[in-house]
Every structure is written in C-alpha cells, then in structure tokens.
Short mmCIF file of C-alpha atoms in Angstrom, two decimals:
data_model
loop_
_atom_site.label_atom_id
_atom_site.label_comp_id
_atom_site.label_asym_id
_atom_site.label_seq_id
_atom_site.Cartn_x
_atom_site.Cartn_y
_atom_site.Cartn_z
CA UNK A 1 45.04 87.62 34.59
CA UNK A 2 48.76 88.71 34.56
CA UNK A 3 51.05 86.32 34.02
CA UNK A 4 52.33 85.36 38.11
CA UNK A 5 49.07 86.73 39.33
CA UNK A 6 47.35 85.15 41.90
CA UNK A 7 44.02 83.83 40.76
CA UNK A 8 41.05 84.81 42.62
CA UNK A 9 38.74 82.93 44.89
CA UNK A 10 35.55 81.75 43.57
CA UNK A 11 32.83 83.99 45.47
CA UNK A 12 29.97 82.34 47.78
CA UNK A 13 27.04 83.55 49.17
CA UNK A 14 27.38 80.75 51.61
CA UNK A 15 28.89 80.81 54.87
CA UNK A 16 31.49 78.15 55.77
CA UNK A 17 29.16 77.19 59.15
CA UNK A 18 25.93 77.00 56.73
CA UNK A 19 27.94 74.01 54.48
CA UNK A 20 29.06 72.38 57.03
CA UNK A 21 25.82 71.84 58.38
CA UNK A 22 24.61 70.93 54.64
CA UNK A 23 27.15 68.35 55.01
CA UNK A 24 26.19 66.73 57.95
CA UNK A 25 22.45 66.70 56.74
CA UNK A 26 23.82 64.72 53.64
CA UNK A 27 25.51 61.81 56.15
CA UNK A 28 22.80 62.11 58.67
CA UNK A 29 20.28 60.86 55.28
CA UNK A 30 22.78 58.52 54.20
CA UNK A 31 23.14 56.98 57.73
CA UNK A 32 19.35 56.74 57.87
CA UNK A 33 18.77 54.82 54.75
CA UNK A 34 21.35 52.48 55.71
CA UNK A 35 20.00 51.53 58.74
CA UNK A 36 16.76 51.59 57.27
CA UNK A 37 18.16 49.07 54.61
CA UNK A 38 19.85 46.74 57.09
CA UNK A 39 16.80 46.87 59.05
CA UNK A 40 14.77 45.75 55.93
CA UNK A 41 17.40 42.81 55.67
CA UNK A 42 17.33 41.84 59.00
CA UNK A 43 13.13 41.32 58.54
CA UNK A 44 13.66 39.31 55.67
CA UNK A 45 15.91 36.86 57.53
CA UNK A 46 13.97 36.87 60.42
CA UNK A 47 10.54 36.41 58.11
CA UNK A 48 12.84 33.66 56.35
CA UNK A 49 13.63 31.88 59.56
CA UNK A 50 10.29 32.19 60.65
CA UNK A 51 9.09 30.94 57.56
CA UNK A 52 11.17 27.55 57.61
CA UNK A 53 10.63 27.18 61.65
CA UNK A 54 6.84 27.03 60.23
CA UNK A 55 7.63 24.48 57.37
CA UNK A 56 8.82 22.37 59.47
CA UNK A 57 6.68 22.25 62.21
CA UNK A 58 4.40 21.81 59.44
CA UNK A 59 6.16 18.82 58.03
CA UNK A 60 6.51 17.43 61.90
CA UNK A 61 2.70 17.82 62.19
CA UNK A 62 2.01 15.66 59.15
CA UNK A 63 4.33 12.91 60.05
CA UNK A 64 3.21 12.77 63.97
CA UNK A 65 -1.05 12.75 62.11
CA UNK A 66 0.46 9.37 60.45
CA UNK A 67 -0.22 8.08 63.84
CA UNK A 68 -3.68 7.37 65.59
CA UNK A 69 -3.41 9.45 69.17
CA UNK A 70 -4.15 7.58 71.93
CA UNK A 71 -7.55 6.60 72.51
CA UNK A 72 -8.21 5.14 76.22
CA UNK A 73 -11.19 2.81 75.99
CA UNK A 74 -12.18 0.92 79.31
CA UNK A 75 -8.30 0.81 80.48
CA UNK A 76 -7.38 -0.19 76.85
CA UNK A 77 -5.31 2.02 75.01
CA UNK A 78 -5.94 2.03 70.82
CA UNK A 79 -2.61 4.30 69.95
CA UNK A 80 -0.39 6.59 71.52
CA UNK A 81 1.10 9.57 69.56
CA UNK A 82 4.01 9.31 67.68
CA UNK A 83 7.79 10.25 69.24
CA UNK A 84 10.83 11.40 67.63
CA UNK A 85 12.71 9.49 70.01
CA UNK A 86 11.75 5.52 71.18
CA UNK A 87 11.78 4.37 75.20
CA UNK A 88 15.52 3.55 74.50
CA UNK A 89 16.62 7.11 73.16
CA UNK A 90 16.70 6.14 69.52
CA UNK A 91 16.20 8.65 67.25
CA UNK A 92 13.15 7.80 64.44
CA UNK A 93 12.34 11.63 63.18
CA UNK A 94 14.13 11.09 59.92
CA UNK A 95 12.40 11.86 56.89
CA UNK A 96 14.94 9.23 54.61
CA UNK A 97 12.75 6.86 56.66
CA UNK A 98 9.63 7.49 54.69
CA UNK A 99 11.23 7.52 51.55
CA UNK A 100 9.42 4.77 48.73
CA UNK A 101 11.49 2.62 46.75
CA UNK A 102 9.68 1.54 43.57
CA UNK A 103 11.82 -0.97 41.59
CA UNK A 104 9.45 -1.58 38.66
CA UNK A 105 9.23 -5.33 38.20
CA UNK A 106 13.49 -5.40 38.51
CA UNK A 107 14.29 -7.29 41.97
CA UNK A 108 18.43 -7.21 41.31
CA UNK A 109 19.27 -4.53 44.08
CA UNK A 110 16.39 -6.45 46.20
CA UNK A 111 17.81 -8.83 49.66
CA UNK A 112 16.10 -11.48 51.40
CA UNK A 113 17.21 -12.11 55.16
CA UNK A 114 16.51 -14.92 57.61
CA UNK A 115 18.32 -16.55 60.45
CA UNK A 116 18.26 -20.46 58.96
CA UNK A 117 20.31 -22.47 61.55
CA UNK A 118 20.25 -26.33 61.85
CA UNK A 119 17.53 -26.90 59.17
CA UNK A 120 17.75 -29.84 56.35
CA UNK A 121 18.63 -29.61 52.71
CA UNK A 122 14.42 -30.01 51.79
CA UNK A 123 13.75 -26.78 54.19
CA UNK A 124 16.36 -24.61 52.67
CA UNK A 125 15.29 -25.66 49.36
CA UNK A 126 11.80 -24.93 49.98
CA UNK A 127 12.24 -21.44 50.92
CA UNK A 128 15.30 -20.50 48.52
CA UNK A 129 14.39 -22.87 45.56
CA UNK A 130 10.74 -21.05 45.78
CA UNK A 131 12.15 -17.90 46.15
CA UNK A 132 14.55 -18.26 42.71
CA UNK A 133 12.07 -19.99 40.73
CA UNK A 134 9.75 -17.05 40.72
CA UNK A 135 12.49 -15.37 39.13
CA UNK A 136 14.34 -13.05 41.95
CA UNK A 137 17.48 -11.91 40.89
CA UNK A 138 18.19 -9.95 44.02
CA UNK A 139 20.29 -10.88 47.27
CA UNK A 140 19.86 -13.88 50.04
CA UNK A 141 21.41 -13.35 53.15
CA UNK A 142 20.76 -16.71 55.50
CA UNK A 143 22.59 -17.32 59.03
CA UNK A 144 23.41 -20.98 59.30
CA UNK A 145 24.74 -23.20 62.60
CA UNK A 146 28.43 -23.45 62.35
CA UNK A 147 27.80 -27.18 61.98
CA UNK A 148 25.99 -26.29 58.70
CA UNK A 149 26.47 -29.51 56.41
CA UNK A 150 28.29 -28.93 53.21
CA UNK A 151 25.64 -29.99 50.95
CA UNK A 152 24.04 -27.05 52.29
CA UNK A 153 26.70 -24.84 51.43
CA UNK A 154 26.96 -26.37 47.63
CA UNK A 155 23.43 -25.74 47.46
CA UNK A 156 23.89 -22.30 48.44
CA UNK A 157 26.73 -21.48 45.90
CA UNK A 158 24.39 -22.83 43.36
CA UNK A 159 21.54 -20.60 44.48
CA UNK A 160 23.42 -17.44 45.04
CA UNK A 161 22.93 -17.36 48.42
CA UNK A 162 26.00 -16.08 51.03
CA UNK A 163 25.71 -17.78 54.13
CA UNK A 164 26.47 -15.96 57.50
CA UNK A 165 28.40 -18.89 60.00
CA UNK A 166 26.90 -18.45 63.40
CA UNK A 167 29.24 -18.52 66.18
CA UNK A 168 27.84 -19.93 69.51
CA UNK A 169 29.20 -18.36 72.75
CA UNK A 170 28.07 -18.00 76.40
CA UNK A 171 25.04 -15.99 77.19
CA UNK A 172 26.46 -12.96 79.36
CA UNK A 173 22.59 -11.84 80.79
CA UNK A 174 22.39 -13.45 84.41
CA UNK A 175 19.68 -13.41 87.13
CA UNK A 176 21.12 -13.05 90.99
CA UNK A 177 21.79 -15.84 92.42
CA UNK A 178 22.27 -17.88 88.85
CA UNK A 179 25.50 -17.82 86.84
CA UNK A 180 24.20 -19.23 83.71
CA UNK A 181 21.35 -18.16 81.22
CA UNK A 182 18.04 -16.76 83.19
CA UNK A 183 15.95 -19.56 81.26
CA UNK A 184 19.04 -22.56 81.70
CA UNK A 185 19.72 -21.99 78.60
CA UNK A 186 23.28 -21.23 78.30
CA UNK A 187 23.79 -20.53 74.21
CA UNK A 188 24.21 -17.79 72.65
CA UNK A 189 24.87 -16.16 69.01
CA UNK A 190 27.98 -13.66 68.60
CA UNK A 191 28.58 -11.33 68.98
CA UNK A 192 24.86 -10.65 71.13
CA UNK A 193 25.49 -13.09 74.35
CA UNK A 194 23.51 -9.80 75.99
CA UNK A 195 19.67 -11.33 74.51
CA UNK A 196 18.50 -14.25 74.03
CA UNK A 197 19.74 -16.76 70.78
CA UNK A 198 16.25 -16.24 68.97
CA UNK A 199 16.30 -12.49 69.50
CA UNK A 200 19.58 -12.24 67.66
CA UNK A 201 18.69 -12.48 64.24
CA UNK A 202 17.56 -8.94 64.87
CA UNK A 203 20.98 -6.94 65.72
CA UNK A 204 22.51 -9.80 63.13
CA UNK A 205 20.29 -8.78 60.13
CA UNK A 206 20.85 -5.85 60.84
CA UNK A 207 25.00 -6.19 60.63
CA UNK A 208 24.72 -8.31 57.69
CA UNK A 209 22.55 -5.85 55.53
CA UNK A 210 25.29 -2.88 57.03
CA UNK A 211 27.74 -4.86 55.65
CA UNK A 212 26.06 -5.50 52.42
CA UNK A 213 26.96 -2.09 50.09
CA UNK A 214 24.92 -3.44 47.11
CA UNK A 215 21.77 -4.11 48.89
CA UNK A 216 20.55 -0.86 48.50
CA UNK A 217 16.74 -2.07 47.47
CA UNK A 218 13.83 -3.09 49.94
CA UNK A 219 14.41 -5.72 52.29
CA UNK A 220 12.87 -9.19 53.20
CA UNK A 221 13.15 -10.15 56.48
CA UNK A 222 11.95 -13.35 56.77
CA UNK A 223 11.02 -16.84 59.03
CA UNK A 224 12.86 -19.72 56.83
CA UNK A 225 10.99 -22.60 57.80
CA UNK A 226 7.16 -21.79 57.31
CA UNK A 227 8.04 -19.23 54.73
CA UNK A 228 7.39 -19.86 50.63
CA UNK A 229 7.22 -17.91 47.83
CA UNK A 230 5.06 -17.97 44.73
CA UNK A 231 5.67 -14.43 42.87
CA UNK A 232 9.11 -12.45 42.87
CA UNK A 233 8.50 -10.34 46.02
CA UNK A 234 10.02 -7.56 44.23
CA UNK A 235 8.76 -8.38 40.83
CA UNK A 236 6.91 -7.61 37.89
CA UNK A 237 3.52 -6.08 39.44
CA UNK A 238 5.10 -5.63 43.44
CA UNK A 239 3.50 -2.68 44.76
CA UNK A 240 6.26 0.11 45.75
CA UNK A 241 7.69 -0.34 49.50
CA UNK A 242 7.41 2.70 51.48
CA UNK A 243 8.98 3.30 54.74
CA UNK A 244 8.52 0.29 56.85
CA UNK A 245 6.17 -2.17 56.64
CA UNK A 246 4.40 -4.43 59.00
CA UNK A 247 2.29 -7.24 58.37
CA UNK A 248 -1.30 -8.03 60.29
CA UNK A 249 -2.31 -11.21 61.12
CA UNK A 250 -5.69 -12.25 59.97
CA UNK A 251 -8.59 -9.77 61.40
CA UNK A 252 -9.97 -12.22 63.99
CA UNK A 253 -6.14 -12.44 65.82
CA UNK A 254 -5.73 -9.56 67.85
CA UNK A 255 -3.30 -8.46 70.68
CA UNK A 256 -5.64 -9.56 73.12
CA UNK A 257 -4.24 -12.79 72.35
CA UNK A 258 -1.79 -13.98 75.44
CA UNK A 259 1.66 -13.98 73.42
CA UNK A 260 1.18 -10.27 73.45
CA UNK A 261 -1.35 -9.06 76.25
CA UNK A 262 0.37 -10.81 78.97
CA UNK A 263 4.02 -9.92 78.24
CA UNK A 264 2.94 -6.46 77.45
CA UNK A 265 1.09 -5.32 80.22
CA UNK A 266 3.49 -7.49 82.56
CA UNK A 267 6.42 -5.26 80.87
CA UNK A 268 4.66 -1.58 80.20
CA UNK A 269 1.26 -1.66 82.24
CA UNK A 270 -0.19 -0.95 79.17
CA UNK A 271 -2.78 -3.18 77.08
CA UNK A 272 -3.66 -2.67 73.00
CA UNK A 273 -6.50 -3.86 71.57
CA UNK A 274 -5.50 -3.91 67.61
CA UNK A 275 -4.62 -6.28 64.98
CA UNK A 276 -2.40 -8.57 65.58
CA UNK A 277 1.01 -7.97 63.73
CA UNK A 278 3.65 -10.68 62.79
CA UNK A 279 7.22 -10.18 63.63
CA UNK A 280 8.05 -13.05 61.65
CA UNK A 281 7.90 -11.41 58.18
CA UNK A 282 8.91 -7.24 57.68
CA UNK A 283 9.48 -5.45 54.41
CA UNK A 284 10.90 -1.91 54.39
CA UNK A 285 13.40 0.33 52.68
CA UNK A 286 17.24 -0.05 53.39
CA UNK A 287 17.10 2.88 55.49
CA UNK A 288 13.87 2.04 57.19
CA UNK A 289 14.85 -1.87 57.91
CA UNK A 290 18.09 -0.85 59.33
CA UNK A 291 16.20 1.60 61.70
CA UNK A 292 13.66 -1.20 62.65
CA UNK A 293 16.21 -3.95 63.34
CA UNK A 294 18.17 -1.18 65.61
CA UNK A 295 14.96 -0.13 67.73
CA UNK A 296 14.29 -3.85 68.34
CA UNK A 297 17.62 -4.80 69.38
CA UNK A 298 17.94 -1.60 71.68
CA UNK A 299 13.89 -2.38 72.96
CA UNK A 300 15.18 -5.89 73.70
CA UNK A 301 18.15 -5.60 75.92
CA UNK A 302 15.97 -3.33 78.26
CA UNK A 303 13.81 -6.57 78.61
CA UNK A 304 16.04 -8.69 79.03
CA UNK A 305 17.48 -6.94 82.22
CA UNK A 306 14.01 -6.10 83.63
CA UNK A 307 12.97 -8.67 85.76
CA UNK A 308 8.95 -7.96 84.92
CA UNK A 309 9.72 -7.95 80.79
CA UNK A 310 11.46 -11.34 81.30
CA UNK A 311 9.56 -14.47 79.69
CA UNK A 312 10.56 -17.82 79.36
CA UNK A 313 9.04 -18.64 76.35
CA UNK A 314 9.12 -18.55 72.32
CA UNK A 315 7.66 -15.60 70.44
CA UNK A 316 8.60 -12.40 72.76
CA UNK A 317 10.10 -10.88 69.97
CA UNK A 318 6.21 -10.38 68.85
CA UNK A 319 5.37 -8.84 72.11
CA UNK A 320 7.85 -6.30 71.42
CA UNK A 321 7.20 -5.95 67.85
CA UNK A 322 3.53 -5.14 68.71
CA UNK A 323 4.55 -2.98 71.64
CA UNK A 324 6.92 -0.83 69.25
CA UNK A 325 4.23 -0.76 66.67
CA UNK A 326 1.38 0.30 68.94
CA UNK A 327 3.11 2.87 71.48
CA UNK A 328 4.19 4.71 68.47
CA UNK A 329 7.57 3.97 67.97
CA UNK A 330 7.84 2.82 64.83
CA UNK A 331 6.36 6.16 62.90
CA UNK A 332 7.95 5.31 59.51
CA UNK A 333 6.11 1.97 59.65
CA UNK A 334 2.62 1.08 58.03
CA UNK A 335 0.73 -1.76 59.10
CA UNK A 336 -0.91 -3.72 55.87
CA UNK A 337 -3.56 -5.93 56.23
CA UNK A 338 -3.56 -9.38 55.35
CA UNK A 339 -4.82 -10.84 52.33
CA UNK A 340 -5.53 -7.53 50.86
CA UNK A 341 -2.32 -6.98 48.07
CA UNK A 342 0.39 -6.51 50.05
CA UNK A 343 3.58 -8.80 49.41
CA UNK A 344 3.17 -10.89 52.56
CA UNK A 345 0.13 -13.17 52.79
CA UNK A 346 0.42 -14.68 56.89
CA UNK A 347 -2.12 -17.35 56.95
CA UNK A 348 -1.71 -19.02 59.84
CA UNK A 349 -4.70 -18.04 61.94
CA UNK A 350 -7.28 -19.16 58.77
CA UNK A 351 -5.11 -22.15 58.79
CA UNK A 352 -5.22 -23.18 62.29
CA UNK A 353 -9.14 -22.81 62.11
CA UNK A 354 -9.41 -24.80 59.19
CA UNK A 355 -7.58 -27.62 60.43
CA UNK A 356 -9.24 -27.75 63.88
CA UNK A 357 -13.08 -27.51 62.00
CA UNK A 358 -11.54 -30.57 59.29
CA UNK A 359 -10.74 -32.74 62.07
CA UNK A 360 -13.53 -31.87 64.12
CA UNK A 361 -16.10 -32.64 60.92
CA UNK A 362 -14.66 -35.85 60.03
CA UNK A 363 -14.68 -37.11 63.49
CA UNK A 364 -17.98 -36.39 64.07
CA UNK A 365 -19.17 -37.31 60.05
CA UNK A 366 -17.21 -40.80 60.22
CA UNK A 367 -16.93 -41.53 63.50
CA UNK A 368 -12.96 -41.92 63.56
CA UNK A 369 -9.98 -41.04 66.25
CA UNK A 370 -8.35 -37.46 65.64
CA UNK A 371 -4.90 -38.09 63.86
CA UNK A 372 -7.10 -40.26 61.08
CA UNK A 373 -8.90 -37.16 60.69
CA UNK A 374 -6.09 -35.07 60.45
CA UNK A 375 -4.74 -36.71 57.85
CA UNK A 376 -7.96 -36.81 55.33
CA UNK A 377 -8.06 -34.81 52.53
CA UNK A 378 -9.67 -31.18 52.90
CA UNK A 379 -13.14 -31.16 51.55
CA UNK A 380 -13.36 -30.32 47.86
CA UNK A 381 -9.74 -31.33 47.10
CA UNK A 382 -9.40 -32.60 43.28
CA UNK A 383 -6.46 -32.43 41.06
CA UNK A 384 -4.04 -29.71 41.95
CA UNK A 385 -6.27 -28.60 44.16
CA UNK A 386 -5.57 -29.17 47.85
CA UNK A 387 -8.34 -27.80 49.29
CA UNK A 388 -11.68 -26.79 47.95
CA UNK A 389 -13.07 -24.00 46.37
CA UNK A 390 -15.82 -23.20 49.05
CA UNK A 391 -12.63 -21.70 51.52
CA UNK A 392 -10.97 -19.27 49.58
CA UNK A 393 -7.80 -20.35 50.31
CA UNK A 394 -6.32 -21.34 47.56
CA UNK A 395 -6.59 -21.68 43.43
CA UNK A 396 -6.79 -24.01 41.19
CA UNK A 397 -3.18 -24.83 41.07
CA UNK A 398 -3.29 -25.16 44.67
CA UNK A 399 -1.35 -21.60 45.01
CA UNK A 400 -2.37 -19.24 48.00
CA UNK A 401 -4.58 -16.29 46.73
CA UNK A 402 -5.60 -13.10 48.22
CA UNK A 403 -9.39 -12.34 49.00
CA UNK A 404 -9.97 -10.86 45.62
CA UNK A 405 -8.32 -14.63 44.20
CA UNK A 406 -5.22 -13.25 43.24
CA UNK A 407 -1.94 -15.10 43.65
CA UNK A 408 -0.40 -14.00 46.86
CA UNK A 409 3.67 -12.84 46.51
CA UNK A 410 4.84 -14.72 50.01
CA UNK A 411 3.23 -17.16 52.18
CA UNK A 412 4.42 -16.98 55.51
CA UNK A 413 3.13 -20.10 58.35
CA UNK A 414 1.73 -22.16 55.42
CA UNK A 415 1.98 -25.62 57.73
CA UNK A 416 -0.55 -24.38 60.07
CA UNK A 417 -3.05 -26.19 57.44
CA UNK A 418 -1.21 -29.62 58.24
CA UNK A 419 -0.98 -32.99 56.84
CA UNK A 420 -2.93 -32.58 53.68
CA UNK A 421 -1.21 -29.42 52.75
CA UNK A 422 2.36 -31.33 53.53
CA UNK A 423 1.64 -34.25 51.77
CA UNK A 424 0.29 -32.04 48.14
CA UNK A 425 3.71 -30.20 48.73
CA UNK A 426 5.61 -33.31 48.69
CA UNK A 427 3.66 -35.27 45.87
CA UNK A 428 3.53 -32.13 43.45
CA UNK A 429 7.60 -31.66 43.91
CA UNK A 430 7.03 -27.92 45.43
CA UNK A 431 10.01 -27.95 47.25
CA UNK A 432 12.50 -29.83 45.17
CA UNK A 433 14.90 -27.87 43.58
CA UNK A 434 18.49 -30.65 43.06
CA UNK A 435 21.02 -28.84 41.77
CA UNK A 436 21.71 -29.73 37.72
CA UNK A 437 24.70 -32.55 37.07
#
C-alpha cells in the first residue's frame, strides 16, 4: 500500500441483512437462558418457602400432639386440643416456652415466690429456714402485710430474703346495686383492686419476678404456710425443669371434686374428669412462669366480671388453674404426678385420709371422744419416726418420701396429717431456725 492510500475493506461473503439476523439470534439465546435462569431461581425460593411453611407446620403439629384431643365421654370432656391463643387472647405458641433449664445441682440463679402476709415469725421460719438449710443459694421473693413486724424483716435480712410490702386499697370490682366488694369484702392488694386479694399473688409474682433481672433460673411458686422443704429444690440430683410444670394431687382426688366441678361447669358448661392439679405449688422456666402467671391473671378478671364464674369462696384460683390446664391452654405445661420424682410432693389428700381412719380406729379400739383421738400418736410411731412404717409416708427420720422411699424435694399441705405430725415438728426443732448472736 502507497503511502496516503486508502486501505481496503476486508471482503465478506456475508450480507449485512444475514448478520444482523445472526445478531439477533445471539440476544434472542441470551434472553432465553436468562429467563430460564431467573425462572430456576424463582423455584428455588418458592421450593425454599415451601419447604419452611412445611417445617413449621411440622413443628406446630408436634407441639399441638403434646396435648390429648378432646375426648367426650358421657357429657364429660377428657381434653380439648391445644390453642395458640387462650379464651382471653393471650398468645401461648412460643417455642422459648418449652425450653428446659437444667442447672446441675447449682440453685444460685434459682427464685422461690409466695405471697406470705400476716403470718408469725415460727411460719416464716418454717418455710424459709427449711428452704436454706437444704442448702439453696438461689432467690426468695415473699409479699408481706404492710403491718409486717420487724422481727420479721431482721429475719429476712438474715435469710436473704427481699420482702415485697403489700399495699391494701379498695376493691374496684362491684355488683349492681352494691358499691363495695361483690363478697363484702372490701380489701384489696395494689395495684389489682380489679380481683379478688387472694387472686393477686398471681399478677404480683408475676411483677416481682419481671422486676427481678437475676432470676433468670426456674421458678418456685409457692403456698408459705403448709409448704416445707427437705432437699434444695434446685439441687444436687433436681431433675431439669422444662416448660411449665403442674403438680397432681394424689390419684384418688380428681376434678370431680366440688372446688372444681361446680365452679367449672357453672363458669364454662364444661366438666373434666382428670387428676386433680394443685394451684398452690408451680415450677416452670422464667419464660414459662411469667406466661402462666399472665394467663391466670387475664383468665381471672373475666371471672370476676361474669356473674356465673363468680364464687364466694376460697380456692377458685384452682378452678381456674384446672380449667386452663384441661381446655388446653396451658400447652407449654406438663402435669407430673405426685409422689413419683418430681420436685413437689402434695400430700394432702393421703393425709386427710390418714387422719380421718386414725381417729376413726382409736375411737372405735379405745372407746374415747374424737379430739383424744386426734391427738394419739399414729400407729407405729417410734423414735424419729412419726408415723409408722406400714403407710409409706414417711422414713425413718420422719422425712416425707416418694413411693419408691426416696426423700421428697418439697412438701406442700403437710398439716393435713394433724396433731401428731405438729407436735414431732415442734419437739424435733424442724422449724426453728433463731438467727446467730
């Protein structure tokens, strides 16, 4: 080529129409493959989604199976199926609520609750002094009367306990036609003047352990007066606490018993015929109690301003307890039989027996009045031991044992077995616990 020459063209044997439409083949492919690879995307999320729509229903279906479905028998329902709301619109489908809290033998992060007010210096130490002397190291949390004497309070400071002043106040529930308290009662706890005073320990317990930041182990909540402990609850050999749990009465006591078939049915038209469960003693995981104590309080306040759930007497709390428990709204709660190795042993229906059949016996064997009988000895009692081998009851040290004879953790209604058991309390110095000089 010449030096200013105009190169020449490269040659082609194709036409400019034919590459153009060799272009547009090339996008048309790559358009293709990238829908084809968004499409392939857009299954994968969609198979994802599907996939976890499925786990979960999955895990719902496991946690609703934890419940017995409802079984009608002659009119008498056994369970209903489980909710992930309650009657009162709480929400209990919360899988922190089944979580298990295993503190291996250390009770420090532990709390034990009860609502303690105008008691004596002997029953606080009997259920604190017990309590310590196993060796708990964990929290008490006790309401007191705003009256509470100040030996009670050194007492307390010596025992590590923190006190929780009540604060009395006008009950705000009325019934038409009457001003005051729908039972005449006019007193109240604060800040709950909406249910009645012994209902309040529920919505209080449940403020105090709130407030609590360090009592992040399983809770105790607990009756003070009949209530004693002779292991750590949370100890050395404690099974772990999962969820909620809810203690039965002994087999024979069941919720055909009138402190829970009458209000019941009364309330929901509904009867149960299961074990009967104590509402005076409940063990569950932070979490779990604070859920508990909220679905009572909010199950209570609809009762209290329903004229057919309205009872004047003690011990409702267990109707409602029993109701919650049975209707399958309490999912995160397990019911544990009594007497079998579970932390709380109730005893008060064996003791009840036993104290009607030793009076009975010895008025019939001797020929003598009632309280004379009453106050006798239990047969077999020798030593330390209060009541004889032959009733399982109790050891050779005179502790309460399980069936297999094993020292039970907590003894909840222990007075139900009377005078004699009173009287080997007093003379073997169970409950004293002075503090040092």
């Amino acid at each position: 080529i010449r030096r200013g020459a105009t190169a020449p063209l490269p040659t082609s044997t194709t036409s400019p129409s034919m590459a153009a439409k060799g272009d547009d083949s090339k996008g048309l492919k790559l358009r293709q493959n990238a829908m084809q690879s968004r499409n392939i995307i857009i299954a994968i999320g969609v198979g994802m989604c599907l996939c976890f729509v499925w786990l979960m229903a999955a895990a719902d279906s496991y946690h609703e199976r934890r419940i017995t479905k409802m079984q009608p028998n002659n009119g008498i329902v056994k369970n209903k199926p489980v909710r992930r709301k309650t009657d009162t619109g709480v929400s209990v489908f919360d899988h922190n609520l089944y979580k298990t809290v295993d503190l291996k033998g250390d009770s420090s992060t532990a709390t034990v609750m009860g609502l303690a007010a105008g008691y004596d210096l002997p029953t606080y130490m009997g259920f604190v002094g017990s309590l310590r002397k196993t060796g708990y190291k964990g929290h008490i949390i006790l309401g007191v009367a705003p009256d509470v004497a100040p030996e009670v309070l050194e007492y307390f400071k010596y025992r590590k306990v923190t006190p929780k002043i009540l604060k009395w106040v006008n009950c705000t529930y009325t019934q038409e036609g009457n001003k005051n308290d729908i039972f005449k009662k006019t007193k109240c706890s604060h800040p709950y003047s909406d249910i009645k005073i012994r209902w309040s320990r529920f919505p209080l317990q449940r403020d105090w352990l709130r407030d609590c930041k360090t009592c992040t182990g399983p809770i105790l909540v607990a009756d003070v007066r009949d209530t004693l402990f002779q292991l750590d609850p949370f100890g050395p050999g404690s099974p772990p606490v999962h969820g909620l749990q809810v203690f039965e009465e002994d087999k024979s006591q069941s919720t055909q018993h009138w402190l829970t078939r009458w209000p019941i049915n009364q309330c929901k038209h509904v009867t149960y015929y299961e074990t009967m469960l104590c509402s005076g003693t409940t063990i569950g995981t932070r979490e779990a109690m604070l859920k508990y104590l909220e679905v009572m309080y909010e199950e209570m306040k609809v009762w209290i301003e329903t004229k057919e759930c309205r009872f004047d007497i003690n011990g409702d709390d267990q109707s409602i307890h029993n109701y919650l428990f049975y209707s399958g709204q309490l999912p995160f709660a397990t019911a544990i039989p009594n007497r079998q190795g579970g932390i709380v042993n109730t005893i008060g229906v064996e003791g009840s027996k036993l104290r009607k059949l030793h009076a009975e016996t010895n008025m019939e064997r001797d020929n003598i009045d009632k309280d004379a009988a009453m106050i006798r000895d239990y047969d077999g009692a020798s030593g330390k031991r209060w009541i004889g081998k032959q009733f399982n009851i109790a050891d050779d040290e005179g502790m309460f044992t399980e069936f297999d004879g094993t020292r039970s953790r907590v003894v909840h209604q222990w007075d139900r077995f009377g005078k004699p058991l009173l009287r080997w309390i007093r003379n073997s110095g169970f409950y004293e616990d002075p503090i040092p000089q």
